[in-house]
Amino acid sequence: MKGYTKTKYGGPEVLQLKEVELPALKENQVLVRVMANSANPADWHILRGKPYFARLSFGLFKPKDLIPGTDFAGIVEKTGSRVTQFKVGDNVFGESLSGGAFAEYVSADETICAKMPEGTTFREMACIPIAGLTALQALTTHGKLRKGETVLINGASGGVGHFAVQIAKAYGAHVTAVCSAKNSDFAKSLGADQVIAYDQENIHKHSEKYDLVVDTNGNLSFADYKRMGRRGVMVGFTTMGHMMSVLLKKMFSKFPLIQFTAEAHSKDLEILAALVQDKKISSRIEKVFPYRELPQAIAYIEAMRTQGKVAVSWEKQL
């Protein structure tokens, strides 16, 4: 099969499209013929081995996993002996932080996959796992969002942010989105009740109060969370120094602020699939790259100016 390999840390240029062996299939896994991926910030962080402490998991001096890639959607080709949730021919989507998705086939535990809703495309469902799970868990698992509450979403036009706006609305919240002026209409189209354009109003001086502040961009200070929120969830961060500054101040405060990394599991993927099925959320795909241009897709997402998501197609027409 064809797959992208990496033998050293670096930018998209270290990715090489090569013929590689089919992945081994464990008894609790499904072998999926990949039809689409999406590009995520997690992909280029893992590719570059940054922040450096992440290398404790991904390989200290060089990557321990040959094939990168996290999000995927495709068709089940084979099932392990203990798989009970899927059968050959099922259309599934999922996420694997251990990599392997940037290839024609990926082996994945059945616990990190879910069935695609009827009528959806591989591209749209491949764009959901990391970003959708992060948004859902930020709002519900960690943010404890309740119907009728007010939520401020900083970074509302990006991959995680654009799902967060839609999910918050689906759960009955009043949503204020923070994005650039040029993305204001996009945020409104997602369902945002109000939009703050950060290039027209200084968010660090914004004084309204919200039940929940979710920062997917990573530039809010601890003072920003306390001033604007009754509780907060920190998803992204701009620099390690900034993140450590926020978390250090949190240690000496009773303000309820949570920083987390999303966990992939079928239950939350199924919730996202149901929201898609009910047309409560959708992947807004800015650009689709053919698989032979996957390194360009990573470079595109790394520029961090994406509106919505970026997909990569392995379907033969591309």
Short mmCIF file of C-alpha atoms in Angstrom, two decimals:
data_model
loop_
_atom_site.label_atom_id
_atom_site.label_comp_id
_atom_site.label_asym_id
_atom_site.label_seq_id
_atom_site.Cartn_x
_atom_site.Cartn_y
_atom_site.Cartn_z
CA MET A 1 0.00 0.00 0.00
CA LYS A 2 0.99 3.64 -0.34
CA GLY A 3 1.71 5.56 2.84
CA TYR A 4 3.48 8.66 4.04
CA THR A 5 6.54 7.93 6.16
CA LYS A 6 8.72 10.05 8.45
CA THR A 7 12.10 8.98 9.79
CA LYS A 8 13.06 12.28 11.43
CA TYR A 9 11.41 15.30 12.96
CA GLY A 10 10.78 18.33 10.78
CA GLY A 11 8.25 20.12 8.63
CA PRO A 12 6.02 18.71 5.87
CA GLU A 13 9.10 18.23 3.70
CA VAL A 14 10.15 15.18 5.76
CA LEU A 15 7.07 13.25 4.60
CA GLN A 16 7.80 10.70 1.88
CA LEU A 17 5.12 8.80 -0.08
CA LYS A 18 6.33 5.20 -0.31
CA GLU A 19 5.18 1.62 -0.73
CA VAL A 20 4.84 0.17 2.76
CA GLU A 21 3.47 -3.02 4.29
CA LEU A 22 -0.17 -3.33 5.30
CA PRO A 23 -0.58 -2.67 9.03
CA ALA A 24 -0.89 -5.67 11.30
CA LEU A 25 -4.40 -6.37 12.59
CA LYS A 26 -4.93 -7.12 16.29
CA GLU A 27 -7.94 -9.04 17.58
CA ASN A 28 -9.70 -5.86 18.79
CA GLN A 29 -9.00 -3.82 15.65
CA VAL A 30 -10.53 -3.11 12.27
CA LEU A 31 -8.57 -2.70 9.06
CA VAL A 32 -9.91 0.39 7.30
CA ARG A 33 -9.37 1.36 3.67
CA VAL A 34 -8.79 5.07 4.09
CA MET A 35 -10.87 7.28 1.84
CA ALA A 36 -10.11 10.61 3.49
CA ASN A 37 -8.09 12.29 6.23
CA SER A 38 -8.15 15.75 7.70
CA ALA A 39 -5.14 17.87 8.63
CA ASN A 40 -4.92 19.07 12.23
CA PRO A 41 -2.53 21.15 14.33
CA ALA A 42 -1.81 17.90 16.19
CA ASP A 43 -0.37 16.47 12.97
CA TRP A 44 2.24 19.16 12.53
CA HIS A 45 3.06 19.25 16.25
CA ILE A 46 3.73 15.50 16.11
CA LEU A 47 5.59 15.85 12.81
CA ARG A 48 7.92 18.49 14.24
CA GLY A 49 8.16 16.84 17.66
CA LYS A 50 7.04 20.02 19.40
CA PRO A 51 6.59 20.89 22.18
CA TYR A 52 9.69 18.89 23.00
CA PHE A 53 8.24 17.10 26.03
CA ALA A 54 5.88 15.36 23.57
CA ARG A 55 8.90 13.40 22.31
CA LEU A 56 8.72 11.37 25.50
CA SER A 57 5.64 9.78 23.90
CA PHE A 58 6.47 9.99 20.19
CA GLY A 59 10.21 9.22 20.25
CA LEU A 60 13.01 11.09 21.98
CA PHE A 61 15.52 11.46 19.14
CA LYS A 62 13.49 10.29 16.15
CA PRO A 63 9.84 9.33 15.57
CA LYS A 64 9.03 5.83 16.77
CA ASP A 65 5.97 5.55 14.50
CA LEU A 66 6.82 5.35 10.80
CA ILE A 67 3.47 6.53 9.43
CA PRO A 68 1.85 9.68 10.89
CA GLY A 69 -1.77 10.79 10.65
CA THR A 70 -4.65 10.96 13.10
CA ASP A 71 -8.11 11.56 11.56
CA PHE A 72 -9.54 9.13 9.03
CA ALA A 73 -12.74 7.95 7.39
CA GLY A 74 -13.07 4.87 5.23
CA ILE A 75 -14.43 1.37 4.67
CA VAL A 76 -13.87 -1.64 6.94
CA GLU A 77 -11.93 -4.24 4.97
CA LYS A 78 -11.28 -6.77 7.75
CA THR A 79 -12.12 -7.22 11.43
CA GLY A 80 -10.18 -8.76 14.31
CA SER A 81 -11.52 -11.84 16.06
CA ARG A 82 -12.90 -9.88 19.05
CA VAL A 83 -14.50 -6.99 17.15
CA THR A 84 -18.24 -6.80 17.82
CA GLN A 85 -19.31 -3.30 16.70
CA PHE A 86 -18.34 -3.38 13.03
CA LYS A 87 -18.44 -5.64 10.00
CA VAL A 88 -16.72 -5.69 6.63
CA GLY A 89 -18.17 -2.98 4.38
CA ASP A 90 -19.12 -0.55 7.17
CA ASN A 91 -18.28 3.10 6.59
CA VAL A 92 -16.46 4.35 9.68
CA PHE A 93 -14.56 7.36 10.97
CA GLY A 94 -12.12 7.69 13.84
CA GLU A 95 -8.93 9.04 15.32
CA SER A 96 -5.58 7.49 16.14
CA LEU A 97 -3.06 9.63 18.02
CA SER A 98 -0.60 6.76 17.65
CA GLY A 99 -0.55 7.57 13.94
CA GLY A 100 -0.91 5.43 10.86
CA ALA A 101 -3.79 7.27 9.18
CA PHE A 102 -1.84 8.92 6.34
CA ALA A 103 -1.93 5.78 4.23
CA GLU A 104 -4.24 3.69 2.06
CA TYR A 105 -5.05 1.45 5.04
CA VAL A 106 -5.01 1.90 8.80
CA SER A 107 -5.56 -0.52 11.67
CA ALA A 108 -7.52 1.02 14.52
CA ASP A 109 -9.05 -0.20 17.77
CA GLU A 110 -12.83 -0.48 17.45
CA THR A 111 -13.09 1.70 20.58
CA ILE A 112 -11.81 4.75 18.67
CA CYS A 113 -14.14 4.36 15.68
CA ALA A 114 -17.81 4.96 14.94
CA LYS A 115 -20.15 4.33 12.02
CA MET A 116 -20.72 7.16 9.60
CA PRO A 117 -24.30 8.47 9.37
CA GLU A 118 -26.21 7.61 6.22
CA GLY A 119 -25.74 10.09 3.40
CA THR A 120 -22.50 11.62 4.68
CA THR A 121 -19.24 11.77 2.75
CA PHE A 122 -15.85 10.44 3.74
CA ARG A 123 -14.34 13.90 3.53
CA GLU A 124 -16.80 15.54 5.91
CA MET A 125 -16.60 12.73 8.46
CA ALA A 126 -12.79 12.59 8.32
CA CYS A 127 -12.80 16.22 9.43
CA ILE A 128 -14.71 15.52 12.63
CA PRO A 129 -12.70 13.29 15.03
CA ILE A 130 -9.97 15.40 16.68
CA ALA A 131 -11.63 18.79 16.24
CA GLY A 132 -15.13 17.55 17.03
CA LEU A 133 -14.07 15.51 20.06
CA THR A 134 -12.05 18.42 21.42
CA ALA A 135 -14.96 20.82 21.02
CA LEU A 136 -17.52 18.40 22.49
CA GLN A 137 -15.39 17.47 25.49
CA ALA A 138 -14.38 21.08 26.14
CA LEU A 139 -18.02 22.12 26.32
CA THR A 140 -19.71 19.14 27.96
CA THR A 141 -17.18 16.91 29.74
CA HIS A 142 -15.01 19.69 31.16
CA GLY A 143 -17.07 22.86 30.66
CA LYS A 144 -20.27 21.28 32.09
CA LEU A 145 -22.31 23.41 29.68
CA ARG A 146 -26.02 23.59 30.46
CA LYS A 147 -28.97 24.70 28.37
CA GLY A 148 -29.53 28.45 28.52
CA GLU A 149 -26.00 29.32 29.61
CA THR A 150 -23.79 31.90 27.93
CA VAL A 151 -20.50 30.80 26.39
CA LEU A 152 -17.62 32.76 24.87
CA ILE A 153 -15.63 30.80 22.26
CA ASN A 154 -12.26 32.32 21.42
CA GLY A 155 -10.94 31.16 18.05
CA ALA A 156 -14.43 30.42 16.74
CA SER A 157 -13.59 30.12 13.04
CA GLY A 158 -10.90 27.44 13.25
CA GLY A 159 -11.19 23.66 13.22
CA VAL A 160 -12.10 23.15 16.88
CA GLY A 161 -13.78 26.54 17.23
CA HIS A 162 -16.23 26.13 14.36
CA PHE A 163 -17.44 22.83 15.85
CA ALA A 164 -17.60 24.38 19.32
CA VAL A 165 -19.97 27.11 18.11
CA GLN A 166 -22.28 24.56 16.49
CA ILE A 167 -22.21 22.12 19.42
CA ALA A 168 -22.83 24.87 21.97
CA LYS A 169 -25.88 25.99 19.99
CA ALA A 170 -27.08 22.39 19.70
CA TYR A 171 -26.93 22.15 23.50
CA GLY A 172 -29.01 25.30 23.89
CA ALA A 173 -26.35 27.87 24.80
CA HIS A 174 -26.16 31.54 23.87
CA VAL A 175 -22.88 31.80 21.94
CA THR A 176 -20.51 34.72 21.56
CA ALA A 177 -17.81 33.97 18.99
CA VAL A 178 -14.39 35.63 18.86
CA CYS A 179 -12.72 35.70 15.45
CA SER A 180 -11.33 38.15 12.90
CA ALA A 181 -13.61 40.64 11.20
CA LYS A 182 -13.29 38.81 7.87
CA ASN A 183 -14.60 35.62 9.53
CA SER A 184 -17.54 37.28 11.30
CA ASP A 185 -20.11 36.21 8.71
CA PHE A 186 -18.73 32.66 8.83
CA ALA A 187 -19.17 32.57 12.63
CA LYS A 188 -22.73 33.85 12.29
CA SER A 189 -23.47 31.16 9.69
CA LEU A 190 -22.44 28.57 12.30
CA GLY A 191 -25.10 29.91 14.65
CA ALA A 192 -23.19 32.42 16.79
CA ASP A 193 -25.55 34.87 18.48
CA GLN A 194 -22.90 37.56 18.77
CA VAL A 195 -19.46 38.04 17.25
CA ILE A 196 -16.48 39.93 18.64
CA ALA A 197 -13.91 40.80 15.97
CA TYR A 198 -10.59 40.72 17.79
CA ASP A 199 -9.00 43.03 15.22
CA GLN A 200 -11.66 45.65 16.00
CA GLU A 201 -12.11 45.14 19.75
CA ASN A 202 -9.37 44.21 22.22
CA ILE A 203 -10.55 40.91 23.71
CA HIS A 204 -8.11 41.41 26.60
CA LYS A 205 -10.20 44.38 27.69
CA HIS A 206 -13.64 42.89 26.99
CA SER A 207 -15.70 43.19 30.18
CA GLU A 208 -18.88 41.14 29.64
CA LYS A 209 -19.37 38.09 31.85
CA TYR A 210 -20.11 34.58 30.56
CA ASP A 211 -20.96 31.31 32.27
CA LEU A 212 -18.22 29.54 30.31
CA VAL A 213 -15.14 30.75 28.42
CA VAL A 214 -13.57 28.26 25.98
CA ASP A 215 -10.25 29.27 24.43
CA THR A 216 -9.35 27.26 21.33
CA ASN A 217 -6.82 29.85 20.16
CA GLY A 218 -4.66 29.84 23.27
CA ASN A 219 -3.97 33.54 23.73
CA LEU A 220 -6.20 34.33 26.72
CA SER A 221 -4.44 35.16 29.97
CA PHE A 222 -5.52 33.90 33.37
CA ALA A 223 -6.83 37.41 34.08
CA ASP A 224 -8.95 37.18 30.90
CA TYR A 225 -10.60 33.97 32.10
CA LYS A 226 -11.37 35.44 35.54
CA ARG A 227 -12.64 38.73 34.15
CA MET A 228 -14.93 37.24 31.50
CA GLY A 229 -15.90 33.83 32.83
CA ARG A 230 -17.45 32.03 35.76
CA ARG A 231 -15.46 28.98 34.67
CA GLY A 232 -13.06 28.30 31.81
CA VAL A 233 -11.62 25.61 29.55
CA MET A 234 -8.22 26.01 27.92
CA VAL A 235 -7.90 24.04 24.69
CA GLY A 236 -5.07 25.61 22.71
CA PHE A 237 -1.95 27.53 23.63
CA THR A 238 0.26 29.89 21.66
CA THR A 239 3.53 29.08 23.44
CA MET A 240 4.63 26.74 26.22
CA GLY A 241 5.54 29.79 28.29
CA HIS A 242 2.04 31.20 27.94
CA MET A 243 0.39 27.91 28.90
CA MET A 244 2.63 27.46 31.94
CA SER A 245 1.94 31.04 33.03
CA VAL A 246 -1.82 30.44 32.93
CA LEU A 247 -1.62 27.08 34.71
CA LEU A 248 0.79 28.39 37.36
CA LYS A 249 -1.60 31.22 38.26
CA LYS A 250 -4.46 28.72 38.33
CA MET A 251 -2.64 26.77 41.05
CA PHE A 252 -2.94 29.74 43.41
CA SER A 253 -6.56 30.52 42.60
CA LYS A 254 -9.94 28.93 43.20
CA PHE A 255 -11.15 29.94 39.74
CA PRO A 256 -12.41 26.79 37.94
CA LEU A 257 -10.14 26.53 34.87
CA ILE A 258 -9.43 23.22 33.13
CA GLN A 259 -6.76 22.40 30.56
CA PHE A 260 -7.13 19.04 28.82
CA THR A 261 -6.27 16.85 25.86
CA ALA A 262 -9.21 15.22 24.09
CA GLU A 263 -9.67 11.47 24.37
CA ALA A 264 -10.88 9.38 21.46
CA HIS A 265 -13.63 6.90 22.21
CA SER A 266 -16.64 5.55 20.38
CA LYS A 267 -19.25 7.01 22.74
CA ASP A 268 -18.37 10.64 21.95
CA LEU A 269 -17.80 9.86 18.27
CA GLU A 270 -21.33 8.43 18.20
CA ILE A 271 -22.67 11.62 19.81
CA LEU A 272 -20.97 13.65 17.08
CA ALA A 273 -22.35 11.31 14.40
CA ALA A 274 -25.87 11.79 15.81
CA LEU A 275 -25.44 15.57 15.74
CA VAL A 276 -24.38 15.31 12.10
CA GLN A 277 -27.32 13.02 11.32
CA ASP A 278 -29.71 15.53 12.92
CA LYS A 279 -28.06 18.37 10.96
CA LYS A 280 -27.05 20.12 14.17
CA ILE A 281 -23.38 20.25 13.15
CA SER A 282 -21.43 19.92 9.90
CA SER A 283 -17.83 20.03 8.75
CA ARG A 284 -17.13 23.30 6.99
CA ILE A 285 -14.31 22.33 4.64
CA GLU A 286 -12.26 25.22 3.29
CA LYS A 287 -10.00 23.18 1.03
CA VAL A 288 -9.56 19.59 -0.18
CA PHE A 289 -6.14 18.26 -1.17
CA PRO A 290 -5.53 15.05 -3.14
CA TYR A 291 -3.44 12.56 -1.17
CA ARG A 292 -0.36 13.23 -3.29
CA GLU A 293 -0.41 16.78 -1.92
CA LEU A 294 -0.82 15.79 1.72
CA PRO A 295 2.41 17.60 2.78
CA GLN A 296 0.95 20.79 1.30
CA ALA A 297 -2.20 20.23 3.37
CA ILE A 298 -0.08 20.07 6.54
CA ALA A 299 1.74 23.26 5.54
CA TYR A 300 -1.61 24.93 4.85
CA ILE A 301 -3.02 24.08 8.28
CA GLU A 302 0.23 25.08 9.98
CA ALA A 303 -0.25 28.65 8.77
CA MET A 304 -3.18 28.74 11.27
CA ARG A 305 -5.47 30.91 9.17
CA THR A 306 -7.89 28.18 8.15
CA GLN A 307 -11.62 28.79 8.13
CA GLY A 308 -13.08 25.52 9.29
CA LYS A 309 -11.27 22.36 8.18
CA VAL A 310 -8.86 21.02 5.57
CA ALA A 311 -9.49 17.56 4.08
CA VAL A 312 -7.27 15.10 2.22
CA SER A 313 -8.88 12.69 -0.23
CA TRP A 314 -7.63 9.20 -1.10
CA GLU A 315 -10.58 8.57 -3.40
CA LYS A 316 -9.53 7.52 -6.88
CA GLN A 317 -11.06 10.46 -8.71
CA LEU A 318 -8.43 12.65 -7.09
#
